[in-house]
CSV table of C-alpha atoms in Angstrom, one decimal:
chain,number,residue,atom,x,y,z
M,1,MET,CA,137.2,-6.1,183.2
M,2,THR,CA,135.1,-6.4,180.0
M,3,HIS,CA,134.0,-2.6,179.8
M,4,ALA,CA,137.0,-0.3,180.5
M,5,ILE,CA,135.6,3.0,179.4
M,6,GLU,CA,135.8,6.0,182.1
M,7,GLN,CA,132.6,6.9,183.4
M,8,ALA,CA,130.8,10.2,184.2
M,9,VAL,CA,128.4,10.2,187.1
M,10,ILE,CA,125.3,12.4,185.9
M,11,PRO,CA,123.6,13.6,188.9
M,12,ALA,CA,119.7,13.3,189.4
M,13,GLY,CA,118.0,16.5,188.2
M,14,THR,CA,115.2,18.2,186.1
M,15,PHE,CA,115.9,19.7,182.8
M,16,LEU,CA,114.0,21.0,179.6
M,17,MET,CA,114.0,18.3,177.1
M,18,GLY,CA,113.5,19.6,173.5
M,19,GLU,CA,115.0,22.5,171.5
M,20,SER,CA,114.4,25.6,173.6
M,21,SER,CA,117.2,27.8,172.3
M,22,ASP,CA,115.9,31.0,170.3
M,23,LEU,CA,119.0,30.7,167.9
M,24,VAL,CA,117.7,27.8,165.8
M,25,PRO,CA,114.1,26.8,164.6
M,26,ALA,CA,113.1,23.6,166.3
M,27,ARG,CA,111.9,20.7,164.0
M,28,ALA,CA,108.5,19.3,164.9
M,29,ASN,CA,109.7,16.2,166.5
M,30,GLU,CA,112.0,18.2,169.2
M,31,ARG,CA,108.6,19.9,170.5
M,32,PRO,CA,106.9,20.6,172.9
M,33,VAL,CA,109.7,21.5,175.3
M,34,HIS,CA,108.9,19.7,178.3
M,35,GLU,CA,110.2,19.1,181.9
M,36,VAL,CA,111.9,15.7,182.5
M,37,GLU,CA,113.3,14.6,185.9
M,38,LEU,CA,115.8,11.9,185.9
M,39,SER,CA,117.4,9.6,188.5
M,40,THR,CA,121.5,9.5,188.8
M,41,PHE,CA,123.1,7.5,186.1
M,42,ARG,CA,126.6,6.5,185.1
M,43,ILE,CA,127.5,6.9,181.4
M,44,ASP,CA,130.5,6.3,179.3
M,45,VAL,CA,132.5,9.6,178.6
M,46,THR,CA,133.4,8.1,175.1
M,47,THR,CA,131.6,6.1,172.4
M,48,VAL,CA,132.5,2.6,172.6
M,49,THR,CA,135.7,2.3,170.5
M,50,ASN,CA,137.0,-0.2,167.9
M,51,ALA,CA,139.5,-1.7,170.5
M,52,ASP,CA,136.5,-2.1,173.0
M,53,PHE,CA,134.3,-3.7,170.4
M,54,ALA,CA,137.1,-6.1,169.3
M,55,ARG,CA,137.4,-7.4,172.9
M,56,PHE,CA,133.8,-8.2,172.8
M,57,VAL,CA,134.0,-9.9,169.5
M,58,ASP,CA,137.0,-11.9,170.6
M,59,ASP,CA,135.4,-13.0,173.9
M,60,THR,CA,131.9,-13.9,172.3
M,61,GLY,CA,132.5,-14.5,168.5
M,62,HIS,CA,129.5,-12.1,167.8
M,63,VAL,CA,128.9,-11.6,164.2
M,64,THR,CA,127.4,-8.0,163.4
M,65,ASP,CA,124.5,-7.6,161.2
M,66,ALA,CA,126.7,-5.8,158.6
M,67,GLU,CA,128.9,-9.0,158.4
M,68,HIS,CA,125.7,-11.2,158.3
M,69,TRP,CA,124.2,-9.4,155.2
M,70,GLY,CA,127.6,-8.9,153.7
M,71,SER,CA,127.3,-5.1,153.2
M,72,SER,CA,126.9,-1.8,154.8
M,73,ALA,CA,126.6,1.9,154.1
M,74,VAL,CA,129.7,3.9,153.3
M,75,PHE,CA,130.0,7.6,152.5
M,76,HIS,CA,131.1,7.8,148.8
M,77,LEU,CA,134.1,10.1,149.4
M,78,ALA,CA,135.4,7.6,152.1
M,79,LEU,CA,135.2,4.4,149.8
M,80,ARG,CA,138.4,2.2,150.1
M,81,GLY,CA,137.4,-0.8,147.9
M,82,PRO,CA,137.0,-2.2,144.3
M,83,GLN,CA,134.1,-0.5,142.4
M,84,ASP,CA,132.9,-4.0,141.9
M,85,ASP,CA,131.9,-4.2,145.6
M,86,VAL,CA,129.4,-1.1,145.2
M,87,ILE,CA,126.2,-2.6,145.0
M,88,GLY,CA,124.3,0.8,144.7
M,89,ALA,CA,123.3,4.0,146.2
M,90,VAL,CA,121.0,4.6,148.8
M,91,SER,CA,117.6,5.7,147.4
M,92,GLY,CA,117.0,9.4,148.3
M,93,ALA,CA,120.7,9.8,149.7
M,94,PRO,CA,123.1,8.9,146.8
M,95,TRP,CA,126.1,10.0,148.8
M,96,TRP,CA,125.6,6.6,150.7
M,97,LEU,CA,126.8,3.6,148.8
M,98,MET,CA,126.0,0.1,150.0
M,99,VAL,CA,129.2,-1.6,149.8
M,100,ARG,CA,130.1,-5.5,149.9
M,101,GLY,CA,132.8,-6.2,152.6
M,102,ALA,CA,132.0,-2.9,154.6
M,103,ASP,CA,131.7,-3.7,158.4
M,104,TRP,CA,133.3,-2.6,161.6
M,105,ARG,CA,136.7,-4.0,160.8
M,106,HIS,CA,136.6,-2.4,157.3
M,107,PRO,CA,134.8,0.9,157.9
M,108,ASP,CA,135.5,2.3,154.3
M,109,GLY,CA,135.3,-0.8,152.4
M,110,ALA,CA,137.2,-4.2,151.9
M,111,LEU,CA,140.6,-2.2,151.4
M,112,SER,CA,140.4,-0.3,154.7
M,113,GLY,CA,141.0,-1.4,158.3
M,114,ILE,CA,141.1,-0.1,161.8
M,115,ASP,CA,144.9,-0.8,162.8
M,116,GLU,CA,145.3,2.9,162.8
M,117,ARG,CA,141.9,3.4,164.3
M,118,ALA,CA,141.9,1.5,167.7
M,119,ASP,CA,140.8,4.7,169.4
M,120,HIS,CA,138.0,5.8,166.9
M,121,PRO,CA,134.3,5.0,167.5
M,122,VAL,CA,133.4,1.5,166.3
M,123,VAL,CA,130.8,1.7,163.4
M,124,HIS,CA,128.8,-0.3,161.2
M,125,VAL,CA,127.2,-1.5,164.3
M,126,SER,CA,123.2,-1.9,164.4
M,127,TRP,CA,121.0,-1.3,167.4
M,128,ALA,CA,121.0,-5.0,167.9
M,129,ASP,CA,124.9,-5.1,167.7
M,130,ALA,CA,125.0,-2.6,170.3
M,131,SER,CA,122.5,-4.2,172.5
M,132,ALA,CA,124.6,-7.4,172.4
M,133,TYR,CA,127.6,-5.6,173.5
M,134,CYS,CA,125.8,-4.2,176.3
M,135,ALA,CA,124.6,-7.7,177.4
M,136,TRP,CA,128.0,-8.9,177.5
M,137,ALA,CA,129.5,-5.8,179.5
M,138,ASP,CA,126.4,-5.9,181.9
M,139,ARG,CA,125.5,-2.3,180.6
M,140,ARG,CA,122.6,-0.8,178.8
M,141,LEU,CA,122.0,1.8,176.1
M,142,PRO,CA,121.0,5.2,177.4
M,143,THR,CA,117.5,6.3,177.2
M,144,GLU,CA,116.9,9.3,174.8
M,145,ALA,CA,116.1,11.6,177.8
M,146,GLU,CA,119.4,10.4,179.6
M,147,TRP,CA,121.4,11.0,176.4
M,148,GLU,CA,120.1,14.6,176.1
M,149,PHE,CA,120.5,15.3,179.8
M,150,ALA,CA,124.1,14.1,179.6
M,151,SER,CA,125.1,16.0,176.2
M,152,ARG,CA,123.9,19.2,177.7
M,153,GLY,CA,126.4,19.0,180.4
M,154,GLY,CA,124.7,20.9,182.8
M,155,GLN,CA,123.7,23.8,180.5
M,156,GLU,CA,119.9,23.9,180.2
M,157,VAL,CA,119.0,26.0,176.8
M,158,ALA,CA,122.3,25.9,174.8
M,159,ARG,CA,122.4,24.3,171.3
M,160,TYR,CA,125.6,22.3,171.8
M,161,PRO,CA,127.4,20.6,174.5
M,162,TRP,CA,129.7,23.4,174.9
M,163,GLY,CA,127.1,26.3,174.7
M,164,ASP,CA,125.9,28.2,171.8
M,165,ALA,CA,129.2,29.3,170.1
M,166,GLU,CA,129.4,28.1,166.3
M,167,VAL,CA,131.2,24.7,165.8
M,168,ASP,CA,133.8,26.5,163.6
M,169,GLY,CA,134.9,29.3,165.8
M,170,ALA,CA,138.5,30.1,167.0
M,171,ASP,CA,138.9,26.3,167.5
M,172,TRP,CA,136.9,23.6,165.9
M,173,ARG,CA,134.4,22.1,168.6
M,174,ALA,CA,133.1,19.0,166.9
M,175,ASN,CA,133.7,16.6,163.9
M,176,ILE,CA,131.3,17.8,161.1
M,177,PHE,CA,131.3,18.1,157.4
M,178,GLN,CA,133.1,21.3,155.9
M,179,GLY,CA,132.9,22.3,152.3
M,180,ASP,CA,130.1,21.7,149.9
M,181,PHE,CA,128.0,18.7,150.9
M,182,PRO,CA,128.1,16.1,149.6
M,183,ALA,CA,130.5,16.7,146.8
M,184,SER,CA,133.9,17.8,148.5
M,185,ASN,CA,135.0,18.0,152.3
M,186,THR,CA,137.8,20.4,152.9
M,187,GLY,CA,138.7,18.6,155.9
M,188,ASP,CA,139.4,21.9,158.0
M,189,ASP,CA,138.6,20.0,161.4
M,190,GLY,CA,141.1,17.5,160.3
M,191,PHE,CA,139.0,14.5,159.5
M,192,LEU,CA,137.1,13.1,156.5
M,193,THR,CA,135.3,10.6,158.5
M,194,THR,CA,135.8,9.6,162.1
M,195,ALA,CA,138.0,11.1,164.9
M,196,PRO,CA,139.3,9.6,167.8
M,197,VAL,CA,136.9,9.6,170.5
M,198,ARG,CA,138.8,12.1,172.8
M,199,THR,CA,139.2,14.8,170.1
M,200,PHE,CA,138.3,18.4,170.8
M,201,SER,CA,137.2,19.2,174.3
M,202,PRO,CA,134.5,17.4,176.7
M,203,ASN,CA,131.5,19.0,178.0
M,204,GLY,CA,130.7,20.0,181.6
M,205,TRP,CA,130.2,16.6,182.7
M,206,GLY,CA,133.3,15.3,181.1
M,207,LEU,CA,131.8,13.6,178.0
M,208,TRP,CA,133.6,13.7,174.8
M,209,GLN,CA,131.8,14.2,171.3
M,210,CYS,CA,128.2,13.9,172.3
M,211,VAL,CA,127.6,15.9,168.9
M,212,GLY,CA,129.3,15.2,165.7
M,213,ASN,CA,131.5,12.3,164.8
M,214,VAL,CA,129.0,9.6,165.1
M,215,TRP,CA,125.6,9.0,165.6
M,216,GLU,CA,124.7,7.3,169.0
M,217,TRP,CA,122.1,4.4,169.3
M,218,CYS,CA,119.9,5.1,172.3
M,219,ALA,CA,117.5,2.4,174.0
M,220,ASP,CA,114.1,3.7,172.9
M,221,TRP,CA,111.8,3.2,170.0
M,222,TYR,CA,111.4,6.3,168.0
M,223,ASP,CA,108.0,8.2,167.7
M,224,PRO,CA,108.2,11.7,166.4
M,225,GLY,CA,105.2,12.8,168.6
M,226,TYR,CA,106.4,11.1,171.9
M,227,TYR,CA,107.0,14.5,173.5
M,228,ASP,CA,103.3,15.1,173.7
M,229,VAL,CA,102.7,12.0,176.1
M,230,SER,CA,106.2,11.4,177.5
M,231,PRO,CA,106.1,10.8,181.6
M,232,ARG,CA,108.0,13.5,183.5
M,233,ARG,CA,110.0,11.0,185.4
M,234,ASP,CA,112.6,8.7,183.8
M,235,PRO,CA,110.8,8.6,180.3
M,236,ARG,CA,111.7,5.2,178.6
M,237,GLY,CA,110.0,6.0,175.1
M,238,PRO,CA,107.2,4.4,173.4
M,239,GLU,CA,106.3,0.6,174.0
M,240,GLY,CA,107.0,-0.3,170.4
M,241,GLY,CA,107.9,1.0,167.0
M,242,HIS,CA,109.8,0.3,163.9
M,243,ALA,CA,112.8,2.3,164.4
M,244,ARG,CA,115.3,3.1,167.4
M,245,VAL,CA,116.5,6.6,168.3
M,246,ILE,CA,119.9,8.0,167.3
M,247,ARG,CA,121.4,11.1,168.7
M,248,GLY,CA,124.2,13.5,168.2
M,249,GLY,CA,124.6,13.8,164.4
M,250,SER,CA,127.9,12.8,162.7
M,251,TYR,CA,130.9,13.7,160.7
M,252,LEU,CA,128.4,14.2,157.7
M,253,CYS,CA,126.5,16.9,159.4
M,254,HIS,CA,126.6,20.3,157.7
M,255,PRO,CA,124.3,23.4,158.3
M,256,SER,CA,123.1,23.1,154.6
M,257,TYR,CA,122.0,19.8,154.9
M,258,CYS,CA,121.6,18.4,158.3
M,259,ASP,CA,121.6,20.5,161.4
M,260,ARG,CA,121.2,17.9,163.8
M,261,PHE,CA,124.6,18.1,165.5
M,262,ARG,CA,122.8,19.7,168.5
M,263,ASN,CA,121.6,18.6,171.9
M,264,ALA,CA,118.1,18.5,171.3
M,265,ALA,CA,118.0,17.1,167.7
M,266,ARG,CA,116.4,13.7,167.1
M,267,SER,CA,116.8,11.0,164.5
M,268,ALA,CA,116.1,7.4,164.0
M,269,ASN,CA,117.1,4.0,162.1
M,270,THR,CA,115.7,0.5,161.8
M,271,PRO,CA,117.3,-1.7,164.5
M,272,ASP,CA,119.2,-4.0,162.1
M,273,SER,CA,120.5,-1.0,160.1
M,274,SER,CA,124.3,-0.2,159.9
M,275,THR,CA,126.2,2.6,158.6
M,276,GLY,CA,129.6,4.3,158.6
M,277,ASN,CA,128.7,7.0,160.7
M,278,THR,CA,126.7,5.4,163.6
M,279,GLY,CA,128.1,3.9,166.9
M,280,PHE,CA,127.2,3.9,170.7
M,281,ARG,CA,128.0,4.6,174.2
M,282,THR,CA,126.5,2.7,177.1
M,283,VAL,CA,125.4,3.3,180.8
M,284,ALA,CA,125.5,1.3,184.0
M,285,ARG,CA,122.5,-0.8,184.6
């Protein structure tokens, strides 16, 4: 079997897509809230792990975009490599370092590895890399609408997969940044970067860590105004664009900087981009 991740069957249904909670001010790209009708689909209960991705690479010899370009983006506190490997900081986001030798096998730089992270999400994978995995596994990336419906776990208006309770309640509910972003992370949830994919608790449909941990690539091209024209039934996103949708936030989200560890939050990146906090999950064709 090429793709061994457990599946959740998401029943056909209608939901309100976009940020409809009164507890958070919605960003413009999360409006208008609109009704979407989806067909039944089967989705991975976790993101694709390092072990899953290794089977794909072993079978195909795939070279990721990060390996092709020779560098990728690493959060500055996570760097494990010679300072000479740091090419520079990302413009506008100096906590991101462009690091030679950073790739899916070396997520924090040349001196890091994945021997102890087989069950962590694969990172430093571009949209193109995720799509290549899907082609090998006879899968596809979820549409943005499918992703949000699945993340909600059967709850209509809630901010998070578990409801409206804050992330840091009696128990931690997601892997996000704690402390003074971006200078210091207290690690109160137990993780500086990625956590194993079955950490914390699944949502109502059995999906683990839809928010926090790593951003997840979706199939759609990104358009901040797409909700104004989106079809009601099984929307697939714009016909074209410059960036692809990512969803769910990551271990770098923090209320003071990035509140996008929510069901409705949207972001995007160019299809050949890779970072230490972006991965993916897949859907059956």
